[in-house]
Coordinates of C-alpha atoms in Angstrom, one line a residue:
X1 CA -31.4 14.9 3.1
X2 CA -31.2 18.7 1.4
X3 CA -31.5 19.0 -1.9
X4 CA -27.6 20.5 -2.1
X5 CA -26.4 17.1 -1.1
X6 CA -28.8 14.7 -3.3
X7 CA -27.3 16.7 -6.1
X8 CA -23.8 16.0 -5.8
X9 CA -24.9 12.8 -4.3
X10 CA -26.1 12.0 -7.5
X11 CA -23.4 13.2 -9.7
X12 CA -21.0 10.8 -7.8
X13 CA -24.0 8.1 -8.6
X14 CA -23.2 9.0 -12.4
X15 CA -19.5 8.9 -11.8
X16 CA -19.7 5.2 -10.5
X17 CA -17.3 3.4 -7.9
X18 CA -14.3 2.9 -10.2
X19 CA -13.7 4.9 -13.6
X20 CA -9.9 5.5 -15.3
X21 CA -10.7 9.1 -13.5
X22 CA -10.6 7.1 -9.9
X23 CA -7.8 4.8 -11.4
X24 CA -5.6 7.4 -12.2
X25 CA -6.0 9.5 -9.1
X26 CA -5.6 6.8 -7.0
X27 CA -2.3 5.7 -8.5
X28 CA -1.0 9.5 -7.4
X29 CA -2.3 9.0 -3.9
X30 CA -0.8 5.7 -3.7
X31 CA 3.0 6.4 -4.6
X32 CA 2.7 8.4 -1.1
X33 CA 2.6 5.0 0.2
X34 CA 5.5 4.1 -1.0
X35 CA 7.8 6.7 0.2
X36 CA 6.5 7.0 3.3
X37 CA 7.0 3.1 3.7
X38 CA 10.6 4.0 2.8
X39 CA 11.2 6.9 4.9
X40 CA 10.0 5.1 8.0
X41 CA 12.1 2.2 7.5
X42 CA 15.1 4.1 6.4
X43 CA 17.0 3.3 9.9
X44 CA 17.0 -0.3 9.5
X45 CA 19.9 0.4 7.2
X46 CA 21.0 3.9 7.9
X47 CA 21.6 3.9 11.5
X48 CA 22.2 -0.4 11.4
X49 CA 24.4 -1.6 14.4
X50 CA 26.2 -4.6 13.0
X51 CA 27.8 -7.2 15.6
X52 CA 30.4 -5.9 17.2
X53 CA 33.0 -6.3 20.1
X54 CA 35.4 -3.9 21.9
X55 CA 38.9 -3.1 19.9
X56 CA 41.7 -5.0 21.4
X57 CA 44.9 -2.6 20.7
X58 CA 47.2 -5.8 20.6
X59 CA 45.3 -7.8 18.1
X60 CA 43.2 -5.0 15.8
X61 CA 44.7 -3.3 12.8
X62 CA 41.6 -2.8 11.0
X63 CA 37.7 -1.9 12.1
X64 CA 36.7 -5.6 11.0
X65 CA 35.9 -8.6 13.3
X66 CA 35.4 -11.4 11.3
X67 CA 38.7 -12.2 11.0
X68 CA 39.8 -12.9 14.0
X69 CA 39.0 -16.6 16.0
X70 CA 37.4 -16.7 18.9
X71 CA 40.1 -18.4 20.6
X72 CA 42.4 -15.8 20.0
X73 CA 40.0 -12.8 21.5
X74 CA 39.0 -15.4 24.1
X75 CA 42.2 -13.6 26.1
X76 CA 41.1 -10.2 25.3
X77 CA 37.5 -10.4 25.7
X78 CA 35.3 -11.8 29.0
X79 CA 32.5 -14.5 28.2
X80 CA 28.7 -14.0 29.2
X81 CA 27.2 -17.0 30.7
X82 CA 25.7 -18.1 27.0
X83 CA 29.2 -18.4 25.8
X84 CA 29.2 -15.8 24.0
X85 CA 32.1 -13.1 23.2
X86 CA 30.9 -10.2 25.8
X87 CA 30.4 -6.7 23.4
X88 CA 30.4 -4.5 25.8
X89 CA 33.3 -5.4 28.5
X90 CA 37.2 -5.8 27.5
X91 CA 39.9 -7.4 30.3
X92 CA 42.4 -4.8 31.8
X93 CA 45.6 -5.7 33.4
X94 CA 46.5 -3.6 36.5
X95 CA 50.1 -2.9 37.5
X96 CA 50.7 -6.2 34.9
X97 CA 49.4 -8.7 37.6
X98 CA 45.5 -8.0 38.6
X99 CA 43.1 -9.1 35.7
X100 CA 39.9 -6.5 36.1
X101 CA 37.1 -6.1 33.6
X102 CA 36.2 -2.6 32.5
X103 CA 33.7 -1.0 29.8
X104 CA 35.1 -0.6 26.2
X105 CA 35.3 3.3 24.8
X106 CA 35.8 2.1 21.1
X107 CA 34.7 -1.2 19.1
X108 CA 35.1 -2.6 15.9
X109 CA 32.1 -3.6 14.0
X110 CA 31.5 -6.9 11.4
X111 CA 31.4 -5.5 8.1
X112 CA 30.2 -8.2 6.0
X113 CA 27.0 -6.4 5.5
X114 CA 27.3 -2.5 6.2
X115 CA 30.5 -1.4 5.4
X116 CA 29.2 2.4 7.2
X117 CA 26.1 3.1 9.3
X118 CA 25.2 6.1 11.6
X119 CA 25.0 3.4 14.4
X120 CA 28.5 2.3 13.4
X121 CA 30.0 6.1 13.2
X122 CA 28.4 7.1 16.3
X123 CA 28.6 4.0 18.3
X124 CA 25.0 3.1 19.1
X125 CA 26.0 0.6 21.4
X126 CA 26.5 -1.1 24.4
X127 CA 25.7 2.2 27.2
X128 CA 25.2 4.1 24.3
X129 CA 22.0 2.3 23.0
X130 CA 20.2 5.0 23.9
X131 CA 21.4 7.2 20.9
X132 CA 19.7 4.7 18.4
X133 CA 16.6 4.4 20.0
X134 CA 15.8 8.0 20.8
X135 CA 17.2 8.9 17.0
X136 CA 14.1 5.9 16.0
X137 CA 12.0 7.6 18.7
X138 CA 12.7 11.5 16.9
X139 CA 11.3 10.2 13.8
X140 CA 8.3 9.0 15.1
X141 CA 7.9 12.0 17.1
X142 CA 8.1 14.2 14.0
X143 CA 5.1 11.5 12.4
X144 CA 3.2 11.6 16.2
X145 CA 3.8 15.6 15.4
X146 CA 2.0 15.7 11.8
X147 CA -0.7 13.3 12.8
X148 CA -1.7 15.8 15.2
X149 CA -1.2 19.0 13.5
X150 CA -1.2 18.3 9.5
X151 CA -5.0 16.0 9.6
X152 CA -6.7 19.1 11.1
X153 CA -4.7 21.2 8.3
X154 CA -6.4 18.9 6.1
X155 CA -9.3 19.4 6.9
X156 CA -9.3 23.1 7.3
X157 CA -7.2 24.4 4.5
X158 CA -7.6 21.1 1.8
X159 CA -6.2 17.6 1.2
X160 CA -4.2 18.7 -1.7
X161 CA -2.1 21.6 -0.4
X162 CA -1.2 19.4 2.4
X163 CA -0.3 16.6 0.2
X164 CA 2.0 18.7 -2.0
X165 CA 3.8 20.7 0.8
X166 CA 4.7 17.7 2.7
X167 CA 5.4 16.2 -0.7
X168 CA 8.2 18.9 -1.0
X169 CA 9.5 19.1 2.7
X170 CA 10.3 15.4 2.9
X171 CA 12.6 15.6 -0.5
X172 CA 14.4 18.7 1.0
X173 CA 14.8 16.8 4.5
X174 CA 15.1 13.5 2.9
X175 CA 18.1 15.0 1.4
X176 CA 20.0 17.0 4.0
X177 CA 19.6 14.5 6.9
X178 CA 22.1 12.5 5.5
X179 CA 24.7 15.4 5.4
X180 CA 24.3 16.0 9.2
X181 CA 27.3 15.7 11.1
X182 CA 26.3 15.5 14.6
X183 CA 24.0 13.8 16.9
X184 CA 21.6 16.2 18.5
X185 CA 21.2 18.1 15.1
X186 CA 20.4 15.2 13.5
X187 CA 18.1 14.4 16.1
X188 CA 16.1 17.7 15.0
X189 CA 16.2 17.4 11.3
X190 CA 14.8 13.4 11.9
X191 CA 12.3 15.2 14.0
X192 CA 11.0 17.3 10.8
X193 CA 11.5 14.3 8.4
X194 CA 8.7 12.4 10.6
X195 CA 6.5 15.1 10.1
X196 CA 6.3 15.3 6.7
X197 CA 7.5 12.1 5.6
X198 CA 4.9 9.9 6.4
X199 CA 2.1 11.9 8.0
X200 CA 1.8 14.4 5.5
X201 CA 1.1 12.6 2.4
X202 CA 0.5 9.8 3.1
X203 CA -2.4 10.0 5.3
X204 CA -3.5 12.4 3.1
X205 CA -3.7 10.3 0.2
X206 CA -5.8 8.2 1.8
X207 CA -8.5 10.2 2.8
X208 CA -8.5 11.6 -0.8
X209 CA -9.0 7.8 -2.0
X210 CA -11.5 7.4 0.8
X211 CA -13.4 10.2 -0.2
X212 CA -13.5 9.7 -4.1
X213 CA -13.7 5.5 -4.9
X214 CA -17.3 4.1 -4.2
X215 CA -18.2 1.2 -1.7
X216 CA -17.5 -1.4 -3.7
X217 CA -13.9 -0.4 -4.1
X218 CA -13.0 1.4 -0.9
X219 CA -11.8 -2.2 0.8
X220 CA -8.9 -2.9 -2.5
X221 CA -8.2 0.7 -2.4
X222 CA -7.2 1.1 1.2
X223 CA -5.6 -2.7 1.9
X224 CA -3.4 -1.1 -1.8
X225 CA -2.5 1.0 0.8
X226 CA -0.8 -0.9 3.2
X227 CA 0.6 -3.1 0.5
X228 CA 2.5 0.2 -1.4
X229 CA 3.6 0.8 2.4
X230 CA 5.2 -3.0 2.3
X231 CA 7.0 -2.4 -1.3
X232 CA 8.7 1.2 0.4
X233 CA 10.2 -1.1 3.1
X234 CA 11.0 -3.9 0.5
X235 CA 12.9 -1.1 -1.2
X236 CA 15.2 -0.2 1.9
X237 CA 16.1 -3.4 1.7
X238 CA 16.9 -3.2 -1.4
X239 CA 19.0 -0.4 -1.5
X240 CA 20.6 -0.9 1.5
X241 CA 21.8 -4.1 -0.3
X242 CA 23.3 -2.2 -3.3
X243 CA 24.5 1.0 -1.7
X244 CA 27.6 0.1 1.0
X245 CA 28.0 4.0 1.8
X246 CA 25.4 5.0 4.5
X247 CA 25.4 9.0 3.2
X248 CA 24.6 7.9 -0.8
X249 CA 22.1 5.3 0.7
X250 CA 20.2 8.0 2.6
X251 CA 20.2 10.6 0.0
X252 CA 18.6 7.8 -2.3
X253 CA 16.3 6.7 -0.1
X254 CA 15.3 11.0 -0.1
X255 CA 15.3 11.4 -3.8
X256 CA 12.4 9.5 -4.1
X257 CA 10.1 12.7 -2.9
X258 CA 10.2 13.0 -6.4
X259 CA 7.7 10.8 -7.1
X260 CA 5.1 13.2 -5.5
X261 CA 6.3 16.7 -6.8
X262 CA 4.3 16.1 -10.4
X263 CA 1.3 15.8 -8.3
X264 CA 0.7 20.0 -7.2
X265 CA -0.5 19.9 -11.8
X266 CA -1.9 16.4 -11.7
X267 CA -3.5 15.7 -8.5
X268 CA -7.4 17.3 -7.9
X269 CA -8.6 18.3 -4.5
X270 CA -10.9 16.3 -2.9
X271 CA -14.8 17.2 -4.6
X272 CA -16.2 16.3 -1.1
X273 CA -14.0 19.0 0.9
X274 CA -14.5 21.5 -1.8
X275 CA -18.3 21.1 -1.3
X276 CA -18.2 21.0 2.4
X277 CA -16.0 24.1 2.6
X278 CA -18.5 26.2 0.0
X279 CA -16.5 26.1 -3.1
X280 CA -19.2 24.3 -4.9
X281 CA -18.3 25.4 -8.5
X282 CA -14.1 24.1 -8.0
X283 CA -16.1 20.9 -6.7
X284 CA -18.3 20.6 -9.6
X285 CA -15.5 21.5 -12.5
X286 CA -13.5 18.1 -10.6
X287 CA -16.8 16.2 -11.0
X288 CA -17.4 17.7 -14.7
X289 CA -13.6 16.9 -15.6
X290 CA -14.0 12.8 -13.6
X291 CA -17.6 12.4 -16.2
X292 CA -15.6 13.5 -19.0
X293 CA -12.5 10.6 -18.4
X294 CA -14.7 8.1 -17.5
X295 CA -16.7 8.8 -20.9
X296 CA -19.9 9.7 -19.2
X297 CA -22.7 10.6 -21.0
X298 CA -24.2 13.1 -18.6
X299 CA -24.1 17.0 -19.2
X300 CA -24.5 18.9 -16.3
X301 CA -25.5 22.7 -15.5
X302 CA -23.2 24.1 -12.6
X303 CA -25.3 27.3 -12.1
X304 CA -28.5 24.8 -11.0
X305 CA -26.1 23.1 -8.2
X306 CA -24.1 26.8 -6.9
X307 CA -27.4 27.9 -6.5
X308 CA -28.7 24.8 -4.1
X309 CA -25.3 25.1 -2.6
X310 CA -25.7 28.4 -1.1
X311 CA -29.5 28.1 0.1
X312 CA -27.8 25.2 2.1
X313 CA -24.3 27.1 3.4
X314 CA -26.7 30.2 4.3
X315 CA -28.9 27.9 6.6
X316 CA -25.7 25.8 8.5
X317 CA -23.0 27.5 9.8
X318 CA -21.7 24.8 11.7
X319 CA -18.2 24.3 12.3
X320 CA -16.4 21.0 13.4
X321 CA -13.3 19.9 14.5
X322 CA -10.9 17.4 16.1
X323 CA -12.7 17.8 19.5
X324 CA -16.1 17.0 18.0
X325 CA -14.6 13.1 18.0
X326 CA -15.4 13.5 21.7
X327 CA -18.2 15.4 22.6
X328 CA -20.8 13.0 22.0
X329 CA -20.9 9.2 24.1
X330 CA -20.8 7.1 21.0
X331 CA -18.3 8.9 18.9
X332 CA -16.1 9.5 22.5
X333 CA -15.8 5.7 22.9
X334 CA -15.5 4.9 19.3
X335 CA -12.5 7.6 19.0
X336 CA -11.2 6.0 22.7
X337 CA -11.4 2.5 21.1
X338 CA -9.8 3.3 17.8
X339 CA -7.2 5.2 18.9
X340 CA -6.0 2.3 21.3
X341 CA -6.4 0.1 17.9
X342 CA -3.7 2.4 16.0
X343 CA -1.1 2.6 19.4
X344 CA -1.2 -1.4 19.9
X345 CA -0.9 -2.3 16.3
X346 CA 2.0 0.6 15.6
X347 CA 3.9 -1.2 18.5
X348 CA 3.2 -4.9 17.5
X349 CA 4.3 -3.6 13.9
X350 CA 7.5 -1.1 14.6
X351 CA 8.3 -3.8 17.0
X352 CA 8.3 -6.7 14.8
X353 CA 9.9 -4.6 11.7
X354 CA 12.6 -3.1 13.8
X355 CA 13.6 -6.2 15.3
X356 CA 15.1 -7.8 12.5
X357 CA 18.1 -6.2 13.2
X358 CA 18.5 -8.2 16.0
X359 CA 17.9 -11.5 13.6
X360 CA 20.4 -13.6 12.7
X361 CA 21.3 -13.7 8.9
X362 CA 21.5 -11.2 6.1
X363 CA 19.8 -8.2 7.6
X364 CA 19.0 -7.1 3.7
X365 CA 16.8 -10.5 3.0
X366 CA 15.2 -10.4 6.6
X367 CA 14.0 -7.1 5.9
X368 CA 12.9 -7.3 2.3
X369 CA 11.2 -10.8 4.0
X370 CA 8.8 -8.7 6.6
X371 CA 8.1 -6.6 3.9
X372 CA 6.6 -9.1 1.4
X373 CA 5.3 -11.5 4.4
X374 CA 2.5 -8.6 4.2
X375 CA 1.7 -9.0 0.4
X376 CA -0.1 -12.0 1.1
X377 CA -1.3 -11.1 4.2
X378 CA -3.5 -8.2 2.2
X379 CA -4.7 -10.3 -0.5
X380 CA -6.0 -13.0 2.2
X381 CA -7.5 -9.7 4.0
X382 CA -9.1 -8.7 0.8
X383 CA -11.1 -11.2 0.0
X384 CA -12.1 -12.1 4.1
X385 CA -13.1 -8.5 4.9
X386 CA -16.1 -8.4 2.5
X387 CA -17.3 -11.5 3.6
X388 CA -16.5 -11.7 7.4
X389 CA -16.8 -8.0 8.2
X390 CA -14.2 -5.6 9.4
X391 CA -14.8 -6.1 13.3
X392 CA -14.2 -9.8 14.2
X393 CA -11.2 -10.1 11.5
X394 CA -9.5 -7.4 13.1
X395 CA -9.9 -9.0 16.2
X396 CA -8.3 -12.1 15.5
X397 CA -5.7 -10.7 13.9
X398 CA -4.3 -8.3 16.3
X399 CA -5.1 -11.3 19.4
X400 CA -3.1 -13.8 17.2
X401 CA -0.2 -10.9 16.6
X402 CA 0.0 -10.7 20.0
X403 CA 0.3 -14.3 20.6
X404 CA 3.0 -14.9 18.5
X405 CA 5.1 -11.9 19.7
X406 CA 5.5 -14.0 22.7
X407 CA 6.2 -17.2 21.3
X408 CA 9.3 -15.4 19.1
X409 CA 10.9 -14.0 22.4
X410 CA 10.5 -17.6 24.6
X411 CA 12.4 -19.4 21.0
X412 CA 15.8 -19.3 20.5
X413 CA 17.1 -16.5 19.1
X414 CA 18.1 -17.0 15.7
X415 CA 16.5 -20.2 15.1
X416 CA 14.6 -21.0 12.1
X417 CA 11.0 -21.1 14.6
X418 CA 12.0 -17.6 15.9
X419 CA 12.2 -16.2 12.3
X420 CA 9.3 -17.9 11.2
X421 CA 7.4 -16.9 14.3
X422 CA 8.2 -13.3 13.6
X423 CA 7.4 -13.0 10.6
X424 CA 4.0 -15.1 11.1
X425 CA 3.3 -12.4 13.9
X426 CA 4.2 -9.5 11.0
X427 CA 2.1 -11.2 8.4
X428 CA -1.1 -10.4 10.9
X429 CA -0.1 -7.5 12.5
X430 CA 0.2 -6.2 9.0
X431 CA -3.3 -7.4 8.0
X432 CA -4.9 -6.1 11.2
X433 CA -2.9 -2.9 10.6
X434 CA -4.2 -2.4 6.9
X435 CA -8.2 -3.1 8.5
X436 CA -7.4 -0.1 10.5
X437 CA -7.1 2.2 8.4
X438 CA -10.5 1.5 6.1
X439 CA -12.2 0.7 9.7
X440 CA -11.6 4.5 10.7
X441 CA -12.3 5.5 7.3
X442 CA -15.4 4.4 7.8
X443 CA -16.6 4.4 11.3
X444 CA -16.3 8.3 11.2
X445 CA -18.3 10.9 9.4
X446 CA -17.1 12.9 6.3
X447 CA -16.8 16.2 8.0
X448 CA -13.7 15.1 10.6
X449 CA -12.7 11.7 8.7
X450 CA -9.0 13.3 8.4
X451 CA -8.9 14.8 11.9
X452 CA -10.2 11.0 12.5
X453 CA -7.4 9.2 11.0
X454 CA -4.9 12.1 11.8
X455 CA -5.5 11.4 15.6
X456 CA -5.4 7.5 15.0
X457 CA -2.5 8.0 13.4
X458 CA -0.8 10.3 15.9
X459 CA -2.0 7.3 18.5
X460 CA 0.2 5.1 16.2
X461 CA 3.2 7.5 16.2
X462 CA 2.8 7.6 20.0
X463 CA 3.7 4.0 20.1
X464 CA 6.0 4.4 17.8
X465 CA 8.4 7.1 20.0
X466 CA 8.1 4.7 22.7
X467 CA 8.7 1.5 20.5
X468 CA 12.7 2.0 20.7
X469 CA 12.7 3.2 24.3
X470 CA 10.8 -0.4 25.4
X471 CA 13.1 -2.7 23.6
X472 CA 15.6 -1.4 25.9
X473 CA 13.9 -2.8 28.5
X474 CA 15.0 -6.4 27.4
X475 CA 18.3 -5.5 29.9
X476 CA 15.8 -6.6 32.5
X477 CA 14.4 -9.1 30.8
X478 CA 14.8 -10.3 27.0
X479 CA 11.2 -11.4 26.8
X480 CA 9.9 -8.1 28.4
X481 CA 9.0 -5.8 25.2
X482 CA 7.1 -8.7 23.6
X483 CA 5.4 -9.1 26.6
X484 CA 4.2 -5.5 26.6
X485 CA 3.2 -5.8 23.2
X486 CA 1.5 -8.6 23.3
X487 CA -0.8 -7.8 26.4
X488 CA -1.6 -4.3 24.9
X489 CA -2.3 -6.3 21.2
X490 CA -4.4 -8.9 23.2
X491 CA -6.3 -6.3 25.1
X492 CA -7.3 -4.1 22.4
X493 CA -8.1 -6.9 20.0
X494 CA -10.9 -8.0 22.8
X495 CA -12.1 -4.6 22.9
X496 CA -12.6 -4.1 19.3
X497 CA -15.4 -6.3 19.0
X498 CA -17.7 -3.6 20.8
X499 CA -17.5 -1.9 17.6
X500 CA -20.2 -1.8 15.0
X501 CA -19.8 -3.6 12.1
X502 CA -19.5 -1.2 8.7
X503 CA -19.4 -3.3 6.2
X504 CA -22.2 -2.8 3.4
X505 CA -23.5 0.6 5.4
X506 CA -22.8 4.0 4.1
X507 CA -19.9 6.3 5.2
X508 CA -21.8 9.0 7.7
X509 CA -21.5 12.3 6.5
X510 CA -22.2 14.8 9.4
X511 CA -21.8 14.6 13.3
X512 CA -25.1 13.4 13.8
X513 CA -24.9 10.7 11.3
X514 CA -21.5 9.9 13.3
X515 CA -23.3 10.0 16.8
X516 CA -26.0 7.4 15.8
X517 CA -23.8 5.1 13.6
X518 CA -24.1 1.6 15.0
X519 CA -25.6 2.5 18.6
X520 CA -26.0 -0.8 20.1
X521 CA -24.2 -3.3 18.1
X522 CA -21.0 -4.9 19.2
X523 CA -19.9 -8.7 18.1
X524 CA -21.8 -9.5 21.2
X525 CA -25.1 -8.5 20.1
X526 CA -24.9 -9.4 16.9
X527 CA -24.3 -13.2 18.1
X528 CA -27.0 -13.0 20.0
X529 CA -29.4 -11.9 17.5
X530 CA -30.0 -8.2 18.4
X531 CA -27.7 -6.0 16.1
X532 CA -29.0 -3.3 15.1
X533 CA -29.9 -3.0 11.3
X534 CA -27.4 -1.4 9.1
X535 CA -28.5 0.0 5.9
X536 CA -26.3 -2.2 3.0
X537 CA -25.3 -0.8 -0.3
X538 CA -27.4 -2.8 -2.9
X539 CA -29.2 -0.9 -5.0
X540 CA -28.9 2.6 -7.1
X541 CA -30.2 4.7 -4.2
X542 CA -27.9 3.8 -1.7
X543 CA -24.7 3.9 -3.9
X544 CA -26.1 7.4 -4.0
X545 CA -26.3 7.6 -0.3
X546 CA -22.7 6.2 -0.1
X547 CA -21.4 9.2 -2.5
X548 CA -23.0 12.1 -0.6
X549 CA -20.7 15.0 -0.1
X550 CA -19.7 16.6 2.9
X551 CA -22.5 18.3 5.5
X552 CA -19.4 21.1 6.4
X553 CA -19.1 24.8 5.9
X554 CA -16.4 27.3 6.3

């Protein structure tokens, strides 16, 4: 190593793992969770389709349904083979003698739980189901969008000006999408909201975590993660239980940007990306200001570690990028076989979250249900992932995920097995979700570790546009989405166990520390005896290691 990067190496070794100055930034990187948990989630509620059934003019004074007996509409209304009230078909009479059955233009919705929805104004039913998926699809779209574009921002202009930007975009279009008053516009302003409303911050947030907790702490910190992501969707829920009016309830659910705007005066930049980038003394202030919170004795001299700095940036002039993920073999198929990780567990997960709509009960307590079915998911996750290893947890989680998604579409629908089977199926897609994130966090080296998880993430988002538009496959086949989630879960669960193993080994720092990171072990040969040693964190020299700063300049 040069004698730049043992410097700041060791001024992270004096700043430890965990301090109140990693506490306190963490808890600003973390309330991006939350919002971004909310914003996704917002359409459960938003846009909800409640049950509904064409409006009969004979019998229907008001827009509710659950007044009315089923006998009485059975004269109004054709039966499907299950019995059931048909939603989408009314009888017609012809000339007053020849009974025909024709598609319904207008339908009345049950309003015992959402008294107004987008889904209800506009009529995402029956043919028109289309409109609710593609207005899920937009969203993801805009996240698909910022995964791409805003992790290479971060890595080029900074994790905090990212952070803050998208911080204020997703208040301003948190806000004005719910004062939208037609479809297609809408469709562009959701489009926007995806961008910065989860990819932005959130993903951002992380890295920043990633880059600034030690070893020991980098497994709590990112499964925190997830669970802050769980509490935004329990909140949804929440809301959408208190707040009947669909336009209040998104404007709510938008306010709570606010939460991130503090963090432009009280959120540092990243000392790692500082370094990299060759502003060594905004770097070393950070690191000055993180000893003097965390009551560290050590005084340091900043002109001693400029001057190291800029022997080092005159000798490399490298620059890297997103396409360095695939330039080399081993970081190629370790980029190839994450990024099929994110898309199949995005699916499983959207999937699973956005189908309790479709759940029979109170839509409010099913959601808040799938979001705290992950809470002890993560603490389970917590404790097994420093003691099993990231590779072969993951692995059975996102196999078993996959499994269950077909068990919950063979059940009855509605039935207390179906419920319990979905959310058993959200409690490990979750975990295996939450592994995901620290996996990439640490498979890849420091210099594209944002471009890594921005990609991943834009993987996920890829799923996720296509999520809504696979569920309406099920007018095939009911059982057909699960079945394409659960073979694309099942498949990539197999193939994550030709992974390396990461836990205990440093973070690599360059592209040649990427490149040569785990060649030759997989689960495989590690069963058999031949993996491939991996340098583990145990004394003062390789906590050290595990700190080193970015090998980037500009």
């Amino acid at each position: 190593m040069d004698g730049a990067q043992h410097d700041l190496d060791g001024l992270m070794g004096h700043l430890g793992d965990w301090g109140k100055y990693q506490c306190w930034q963490f808890i600003l990187h973390i309330l991006s969770a939350v919002t971004a948990g909310m914003h996704m989630l917002s359409l459960v509620t938003v846009a909800a389709v409640p049950d509904h059934r064409c409006y009969v003019p004979e019998i229907d004074t008001n827009s509710t349904m659950h007044n009315f007996t089923i006998a009485a509409l059975e004269k109004f209304i054709p039966k499907l083979p299950s019995g059931e009230l048909d939603s989408c078909r009314i009888f017609e009479y012809n000339n007053s003698t020849n009974l025909t059955q024709t598609l319904c233009s207008t339908w009345v919705y049950d309003t015992t739980y959402h008294a107004s929805s987008r889904g209800m104004d506009w009529d995402f039913v029956c043919h028109q189901r289309w409109m609710g998926a593609v207005a899920k699809s937009a969203y993801m779209f805009g996240v698909f969008t910022g995964a791409v574009t805003l992790g290479s921002a971060a890595d080029k202009y900074g994790r905090k000006v990212i952070f803050c930007w998208s911080a204020v975009l997703q208040l301003i279009l948190g806000v004005a999408v719910a004062f939208i008053p037609e479809y297609y516009t809408f469709l562009i302003v959701r489009f926007l909201y995806g961008i910065f409303g989860s990819a932005g911050s959130y993903i951002t947030g992380f890295v920043l975590t990633m880059e600034l907790v030690g070893a020991s702490k980098r497994t709590v910190c990112g499964i925190a993660f997830q669970a802050a992501f769980a509490l935004g969707i329990m909140l949804v829920a929440g809301w959408g239980a208190i707040i009947a009016d669909r336009q209040l309830l998104q404007v709510v659910y938008g306010l709570h940007g606010f939460l991130l705007i503090g963090h432009w005066w009280l959120m540092d930049e990243s000392p790692r990306w500082l370094w990299a980038n060759g502003r060594v003394t905004e770097s070393i202030k950070i690191v000055q200001k993180a000893l003097k919170m965390n009551k560290s004795p050590v005084v340091i001299d900043p002109s001693d570690y400029v001057s190291k700095a800029k022997i080092e940036e005159r000798e490399s002039d490298d620059k890297v990028g997103m396409a360095d993920l695939f330039k080399t073999p081993n970081l190629r198929n370790k980029t190839l076989n994450i990024c099929l990780s994110w898309f199949a567990n995005s699916l499983v997960y959207y999937g699973l979250s956005f189908s309790t709509g479709d759940l029979k009960g109170n839509p409010f307590l099913l959601l808040f249900l799938v979001g705290i079915v992950e809470l002890p998911g993560y603490v389970i996750t917590v404790y097994l992932m420093d003691r099993t290893g990231r590779r072969s947890l993951i692995s059975f989680y996102m196999i078993s995920g996959g499994i269950c998604c077909i068990v919950a579409a063979i059940l009855t629908k509605g039935s207390m097995e179906a419920v319990s089977t979905v959310m058993l199926g959200k409690f490990l897609i979750a975990s295996s979700f939450a592994i995901v994130y620290n996996y990439s966090a640490e498979l890849f080296p420091t210099v594209i570790r944002n471009s890594a998880l921005g990609i991943g993430s834009m993987c996920a988002r890829a799923s996720g546009t296509l999520m809504p538009l696979i569920t309406l496959l099920d007018s095939f086949n009911p059982t057909l989405p699960a079945i394409i989630f659960a073979v694309i879960a099942v498949i990539s669960g197999f193939l994550m166990l030709f992974l390396p193993e990461t836990l205990g080994a440093p973070m690599p720092q360059s592209i040649e520390d990427g490149e040569t990171f785990g060649v030759g072990d997989t689960f495989f040969t590690a069963c058999c005896g031949k993996r491939k040693h991996q340098p583990v964190i145990n004394d003062e020299e390789d906590v050290k290691e595990q700190m080193q700063p970015l090998n980037q300049t500009k």
